[in-house]
Tab-separated table of C-alpha atoms and ligand atoms in Angstrom:
chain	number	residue	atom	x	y	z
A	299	UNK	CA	-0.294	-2.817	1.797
A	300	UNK	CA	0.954	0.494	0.162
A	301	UNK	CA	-1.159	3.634	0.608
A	302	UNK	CA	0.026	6.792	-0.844
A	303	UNK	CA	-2.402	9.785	-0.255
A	304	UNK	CA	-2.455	12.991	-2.166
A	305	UNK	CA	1.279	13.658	-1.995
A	306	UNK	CA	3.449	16.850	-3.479
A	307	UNK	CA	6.974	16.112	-4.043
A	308	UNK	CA	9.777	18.702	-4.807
A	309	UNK	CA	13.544	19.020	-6.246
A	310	UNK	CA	14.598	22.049	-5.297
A	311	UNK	CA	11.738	24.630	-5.631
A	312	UNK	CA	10.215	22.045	-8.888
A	313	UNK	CA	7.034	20.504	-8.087
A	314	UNK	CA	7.174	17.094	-9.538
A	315	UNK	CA	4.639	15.405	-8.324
A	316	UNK	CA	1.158	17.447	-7.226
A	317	UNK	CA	-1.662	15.444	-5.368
A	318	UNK	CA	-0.858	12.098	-6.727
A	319	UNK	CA	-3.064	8.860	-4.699
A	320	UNK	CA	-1.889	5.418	-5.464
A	321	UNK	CA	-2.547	2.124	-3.316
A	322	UNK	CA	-1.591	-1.402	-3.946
A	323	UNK	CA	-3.155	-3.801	-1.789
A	324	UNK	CA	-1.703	-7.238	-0.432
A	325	UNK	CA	-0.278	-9.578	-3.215
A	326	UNK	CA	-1.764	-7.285	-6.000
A	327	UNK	CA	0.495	-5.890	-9.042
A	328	UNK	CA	-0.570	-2.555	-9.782
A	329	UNK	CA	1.176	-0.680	-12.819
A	330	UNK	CA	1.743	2.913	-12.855
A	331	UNK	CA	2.706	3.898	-16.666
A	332	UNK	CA	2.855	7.517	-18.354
A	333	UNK	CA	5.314	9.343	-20.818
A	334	UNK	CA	8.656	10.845	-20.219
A	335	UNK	CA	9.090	13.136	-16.813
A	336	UNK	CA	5.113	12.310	-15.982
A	337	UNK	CA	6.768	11.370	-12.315
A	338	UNK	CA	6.925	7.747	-11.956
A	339	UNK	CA	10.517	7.315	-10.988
A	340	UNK	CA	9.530	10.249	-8.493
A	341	UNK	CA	6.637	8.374	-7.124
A	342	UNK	CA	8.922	5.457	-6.293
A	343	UNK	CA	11.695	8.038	-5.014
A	344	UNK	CA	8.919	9.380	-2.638
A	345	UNK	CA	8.218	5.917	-1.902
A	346	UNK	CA	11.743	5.061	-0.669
A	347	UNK	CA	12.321	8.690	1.083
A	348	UNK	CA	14.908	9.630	-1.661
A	349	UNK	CA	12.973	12.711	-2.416
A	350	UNK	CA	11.518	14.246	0.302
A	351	UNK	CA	7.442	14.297	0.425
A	352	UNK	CA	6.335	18.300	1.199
A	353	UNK	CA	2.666	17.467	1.480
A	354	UNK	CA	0.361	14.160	1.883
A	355	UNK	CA	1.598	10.911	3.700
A	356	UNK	CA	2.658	6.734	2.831
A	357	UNK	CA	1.856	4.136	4.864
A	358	UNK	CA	3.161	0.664	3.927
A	359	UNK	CA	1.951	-2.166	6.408
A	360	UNK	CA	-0.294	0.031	8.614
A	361	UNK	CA	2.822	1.990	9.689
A	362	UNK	CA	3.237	6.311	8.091
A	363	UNK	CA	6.585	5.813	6.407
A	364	UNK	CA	6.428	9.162	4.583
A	365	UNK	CA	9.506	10.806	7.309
A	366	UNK	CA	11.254	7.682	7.502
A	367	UNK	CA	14.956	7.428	6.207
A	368	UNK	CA	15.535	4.875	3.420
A	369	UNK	CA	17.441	2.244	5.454
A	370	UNK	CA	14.718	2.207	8.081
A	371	UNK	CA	11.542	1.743	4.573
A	372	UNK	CA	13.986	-0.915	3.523
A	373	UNK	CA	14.044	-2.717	7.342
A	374	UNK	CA	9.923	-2.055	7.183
A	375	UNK	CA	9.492	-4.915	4.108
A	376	UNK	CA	10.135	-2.347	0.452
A	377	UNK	CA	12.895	-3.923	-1.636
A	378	UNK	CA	13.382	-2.270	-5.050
A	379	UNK	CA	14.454	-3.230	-8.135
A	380	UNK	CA	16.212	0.048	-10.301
A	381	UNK	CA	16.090	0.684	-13.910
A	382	UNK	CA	19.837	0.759	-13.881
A	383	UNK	CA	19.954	-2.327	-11.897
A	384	UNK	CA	22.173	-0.451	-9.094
A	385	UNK	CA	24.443	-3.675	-8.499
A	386	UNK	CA	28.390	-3.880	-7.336
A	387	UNK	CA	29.507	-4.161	-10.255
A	388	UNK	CA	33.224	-5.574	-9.247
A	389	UNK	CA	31.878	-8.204	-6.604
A	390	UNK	CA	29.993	-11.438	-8.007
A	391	UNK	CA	26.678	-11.979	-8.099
A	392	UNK	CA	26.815	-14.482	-4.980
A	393	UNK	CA	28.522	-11.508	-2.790
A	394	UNK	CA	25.762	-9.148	-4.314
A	395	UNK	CA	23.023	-11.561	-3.238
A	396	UNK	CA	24.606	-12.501	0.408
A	397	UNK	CA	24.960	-8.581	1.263
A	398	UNK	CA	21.492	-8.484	0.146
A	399	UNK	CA	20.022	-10.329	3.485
A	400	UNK	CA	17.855	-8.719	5.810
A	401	UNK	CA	15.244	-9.378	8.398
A	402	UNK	CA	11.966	-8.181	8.124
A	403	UNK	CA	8.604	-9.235	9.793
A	404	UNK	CA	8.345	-10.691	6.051
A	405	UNK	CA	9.995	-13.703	4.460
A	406	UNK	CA	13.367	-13.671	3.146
A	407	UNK	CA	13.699	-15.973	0.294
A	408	UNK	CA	16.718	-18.375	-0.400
A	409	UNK	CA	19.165	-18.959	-2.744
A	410	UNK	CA	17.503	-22.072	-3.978
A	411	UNK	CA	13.975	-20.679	-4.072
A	412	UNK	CA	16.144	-17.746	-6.265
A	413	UNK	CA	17.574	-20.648	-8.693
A	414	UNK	CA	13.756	-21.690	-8.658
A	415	UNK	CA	12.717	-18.785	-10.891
A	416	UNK	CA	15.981	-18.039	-12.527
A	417	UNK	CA	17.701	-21.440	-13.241
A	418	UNK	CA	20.339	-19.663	-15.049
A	419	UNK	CA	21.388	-18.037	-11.751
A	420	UNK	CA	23.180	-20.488	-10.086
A	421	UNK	CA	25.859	-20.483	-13.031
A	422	UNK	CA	26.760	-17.203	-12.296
A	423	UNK	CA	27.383	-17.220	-8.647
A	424	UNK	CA	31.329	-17.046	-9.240
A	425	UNK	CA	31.011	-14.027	-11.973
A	426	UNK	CA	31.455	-10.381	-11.407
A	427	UNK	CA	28.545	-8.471	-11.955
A	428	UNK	CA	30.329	-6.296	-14.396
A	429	UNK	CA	30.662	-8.759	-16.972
A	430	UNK	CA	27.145	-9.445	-16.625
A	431	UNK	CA	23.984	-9.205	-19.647
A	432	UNK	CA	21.716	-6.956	-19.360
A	433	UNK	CA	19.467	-9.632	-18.768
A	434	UNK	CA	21.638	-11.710	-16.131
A	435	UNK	CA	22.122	-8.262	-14.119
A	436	UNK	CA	18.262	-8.132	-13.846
A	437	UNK	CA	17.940	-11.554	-12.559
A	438	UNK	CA	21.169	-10.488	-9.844
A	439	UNK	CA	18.923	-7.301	-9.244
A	440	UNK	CA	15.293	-9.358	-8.932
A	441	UNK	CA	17.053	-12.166	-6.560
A	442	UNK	CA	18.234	-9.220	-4.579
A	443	UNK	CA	14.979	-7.882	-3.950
A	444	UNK	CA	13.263	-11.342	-2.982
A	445	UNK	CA	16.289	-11.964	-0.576
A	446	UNK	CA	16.168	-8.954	1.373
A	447	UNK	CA	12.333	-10.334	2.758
A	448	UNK	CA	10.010	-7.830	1.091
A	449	UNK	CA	6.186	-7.546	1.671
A	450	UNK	CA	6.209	-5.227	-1.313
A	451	UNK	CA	8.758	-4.680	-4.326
A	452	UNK	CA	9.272	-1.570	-6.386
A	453	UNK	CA	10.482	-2.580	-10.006
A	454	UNK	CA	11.148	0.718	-12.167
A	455	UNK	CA	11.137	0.033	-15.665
A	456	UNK	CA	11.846	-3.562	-15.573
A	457	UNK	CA	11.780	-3.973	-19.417
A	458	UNK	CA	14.575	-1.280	-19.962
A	459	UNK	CA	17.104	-2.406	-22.214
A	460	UNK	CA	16.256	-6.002	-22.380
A	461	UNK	CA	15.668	-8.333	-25.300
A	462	UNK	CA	11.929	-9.055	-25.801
A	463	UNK	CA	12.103	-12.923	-25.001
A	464	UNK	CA	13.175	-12.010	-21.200
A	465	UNK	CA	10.960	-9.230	-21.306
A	466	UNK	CA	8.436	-12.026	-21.368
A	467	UNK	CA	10.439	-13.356	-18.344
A	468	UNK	CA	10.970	-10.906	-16.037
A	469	UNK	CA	7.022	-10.433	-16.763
A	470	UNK	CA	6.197	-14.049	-15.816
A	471	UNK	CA	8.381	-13.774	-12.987
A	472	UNK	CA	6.618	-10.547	-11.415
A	473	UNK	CA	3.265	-12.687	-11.808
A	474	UNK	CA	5.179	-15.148	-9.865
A	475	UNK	CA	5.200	-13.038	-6.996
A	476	UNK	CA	1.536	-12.526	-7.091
A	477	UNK	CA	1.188	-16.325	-6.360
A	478	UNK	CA	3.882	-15.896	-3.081
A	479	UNK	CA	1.264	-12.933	-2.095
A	480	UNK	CA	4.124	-10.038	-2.543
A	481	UNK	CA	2.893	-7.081	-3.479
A	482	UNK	CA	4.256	-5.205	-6.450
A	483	UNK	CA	4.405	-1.870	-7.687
A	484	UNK	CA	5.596	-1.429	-11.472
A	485	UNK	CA	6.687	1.843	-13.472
A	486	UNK	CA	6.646	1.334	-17.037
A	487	UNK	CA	6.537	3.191	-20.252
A	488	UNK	CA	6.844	0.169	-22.827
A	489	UNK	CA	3.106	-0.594	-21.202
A	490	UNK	CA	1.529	-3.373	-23.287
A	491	UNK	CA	3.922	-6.148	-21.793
A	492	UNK	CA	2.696	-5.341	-17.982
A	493	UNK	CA	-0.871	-5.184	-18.781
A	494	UNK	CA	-0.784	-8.829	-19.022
A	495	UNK	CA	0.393	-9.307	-15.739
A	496	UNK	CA	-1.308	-6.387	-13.921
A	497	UNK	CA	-4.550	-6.228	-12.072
A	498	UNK	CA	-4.551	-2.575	-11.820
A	499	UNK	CA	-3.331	0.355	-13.039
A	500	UNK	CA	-2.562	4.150	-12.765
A	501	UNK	CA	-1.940	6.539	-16.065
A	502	UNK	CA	0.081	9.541	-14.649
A	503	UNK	CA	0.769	12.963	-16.572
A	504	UNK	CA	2.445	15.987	-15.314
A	505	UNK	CA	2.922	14.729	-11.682
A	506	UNK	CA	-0.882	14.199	-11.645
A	507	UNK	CA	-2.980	10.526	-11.643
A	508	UNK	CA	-4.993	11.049	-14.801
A	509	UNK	CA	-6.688	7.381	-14.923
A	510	UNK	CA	-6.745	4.524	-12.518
A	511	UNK	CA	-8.796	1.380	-13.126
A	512	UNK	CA	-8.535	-2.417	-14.400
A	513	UNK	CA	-5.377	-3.181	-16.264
A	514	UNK	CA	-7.536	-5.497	-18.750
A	515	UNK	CA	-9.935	-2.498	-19.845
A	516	UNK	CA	-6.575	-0.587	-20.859
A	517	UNK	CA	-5.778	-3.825	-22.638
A	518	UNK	CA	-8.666	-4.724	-24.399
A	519	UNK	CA	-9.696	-1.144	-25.251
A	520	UNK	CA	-7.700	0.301	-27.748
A	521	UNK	CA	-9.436	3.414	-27.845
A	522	UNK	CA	-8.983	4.277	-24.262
A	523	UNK	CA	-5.011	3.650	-24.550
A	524	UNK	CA	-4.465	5.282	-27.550
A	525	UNK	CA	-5.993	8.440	-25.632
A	526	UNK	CA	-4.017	7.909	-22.348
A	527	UNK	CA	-0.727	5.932	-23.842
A	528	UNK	CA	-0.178	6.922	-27.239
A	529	UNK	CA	-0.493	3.280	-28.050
B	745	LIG	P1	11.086	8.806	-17.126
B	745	LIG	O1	10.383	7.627	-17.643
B	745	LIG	O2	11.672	9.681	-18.172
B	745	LIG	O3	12.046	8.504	-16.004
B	745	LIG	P2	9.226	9.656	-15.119
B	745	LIG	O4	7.771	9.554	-15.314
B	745	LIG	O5	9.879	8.646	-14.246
B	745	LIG	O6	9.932	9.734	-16.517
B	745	LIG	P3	10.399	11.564	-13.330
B	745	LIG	O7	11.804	11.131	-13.567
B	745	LIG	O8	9.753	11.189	-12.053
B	745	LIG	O9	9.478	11.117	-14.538
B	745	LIG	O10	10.362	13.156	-13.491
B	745	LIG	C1	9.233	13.957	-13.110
B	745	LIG	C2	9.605	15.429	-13.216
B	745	LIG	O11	10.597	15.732	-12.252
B	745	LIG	C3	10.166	15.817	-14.571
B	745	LIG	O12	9.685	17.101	-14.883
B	745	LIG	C4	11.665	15.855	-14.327
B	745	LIG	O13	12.290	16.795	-15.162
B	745	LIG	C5	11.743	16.311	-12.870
B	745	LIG	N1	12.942	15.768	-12.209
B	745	LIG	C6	13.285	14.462	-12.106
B	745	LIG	N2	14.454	14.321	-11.432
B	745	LIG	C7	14.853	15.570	-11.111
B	745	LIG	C8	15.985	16.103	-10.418
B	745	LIG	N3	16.909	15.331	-9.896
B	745	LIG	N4	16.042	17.455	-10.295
B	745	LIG	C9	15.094	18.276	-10.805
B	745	LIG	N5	14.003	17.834	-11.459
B	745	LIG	C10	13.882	16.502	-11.618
């Protein structure tokens, strides 16, 4: 579904990101996890065509995406789901989610099917998103992805911020989309919860893939993560 070969990405005159090869194939949840500035976000930024790709190419779909503009990746099936959430914060959550529609040769999923995995949701409908949890504005965020018809969604950091019990949630729920045969990408740095839920994964370091392989061998073999993770 998501092929990205070999690319270098730049800010400015920085290299960020030098060589780096990830795919994710259709209704698989790969993981990409590394420390501080190892250039995940910046993988996903490449992804989306916030950061301009100097070398290598993308294809999502069958279809080079690497000089698209971010509107047009969006249109193509790629929803996202930012660390920081990223919603309006002084329109509800029902205005959030109905802006959030979009056509794409993939399925758009409704409200109901929304309520389905967050029953909590449909409670908030009538409340601004600034008065919003943590947890509630990740729910707005994840039904926002799902409604705007995605073949593949992009969640950085999901666990940022958020109490460990809907950690657990938002982990169940991005298994969930396994099942619907979306296919998910996943930058984390709190690693362990994702392993469960993973079928692969990618260690990156200094804008470089230093490991790639099954997430349940960097699960079950502590060795091997303490080396790569620190954990
Ligand atoms: P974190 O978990 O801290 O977000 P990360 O793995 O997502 O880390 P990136 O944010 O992708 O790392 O950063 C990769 C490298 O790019 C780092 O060296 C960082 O300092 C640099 N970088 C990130 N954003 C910018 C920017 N806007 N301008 C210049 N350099 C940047």
């Amino acid at each position: 579904m998501l092929a990205i070969n070999d690319i270098e990405t730049f800010y400015g005159e920085t290299q960020a990101l030098f060589g780096a090869s990830i795919e994710v194939g259709e209704g698989e949840i790969v993981a990409l996890l590394g420390p501080n500035g190892a250039g995940k976000t910046t993988t996903i930024r490449s992804i989306l065509g916030l950061t301009p790709v100097r070398q290598g190419d993308i294809t999502f779909d069958g279809e080079d995406i690497t000089r698209l503009q971010t509107h047009q990746i969006a249109q193509r099936g790629i929803s996202w789901v930012p660390d920081d959430r990223r919603v309006f914060p002084t329109l509800t959550v029902a205005r959030n989610l109905s802006i959030a529609r979009k056509r794409t040769r993939f399925r758009s999923w409704s409200l109901d099917e929304c309520y389905g995995i967050f029953s909590a949701l449909e409670h908030l409908m009538g409340r601004e998103c600034e008065n919003l949890s943590g947890g509630e504005m990740q729910m707005v965020a994840i039904s926002r992805a799902l409604i705007g018809a995605p073949g593949l969604v992009l969640f950085d950091e999901p666990s940022q911020g958020l109490a460990p019990k809907i950690v657990q949630d938002v982990m169940k729920t991005i298994g969930h989309l396994k099942s619907e045969g979306i296919s998910v990408l996943v930058v984390e740095q709190n690693a362990l919860s994702i392993l469960d839920v993973a079928d692969r994964v990618y260690v990156m370091d200094h804008g470089r893939i230093i490991h790639q392989g099954p997430a349940v061998e960097l699960r079950d073999d502590t060795g091997l993560r303490a080396k790569l993770l620190g954990i």
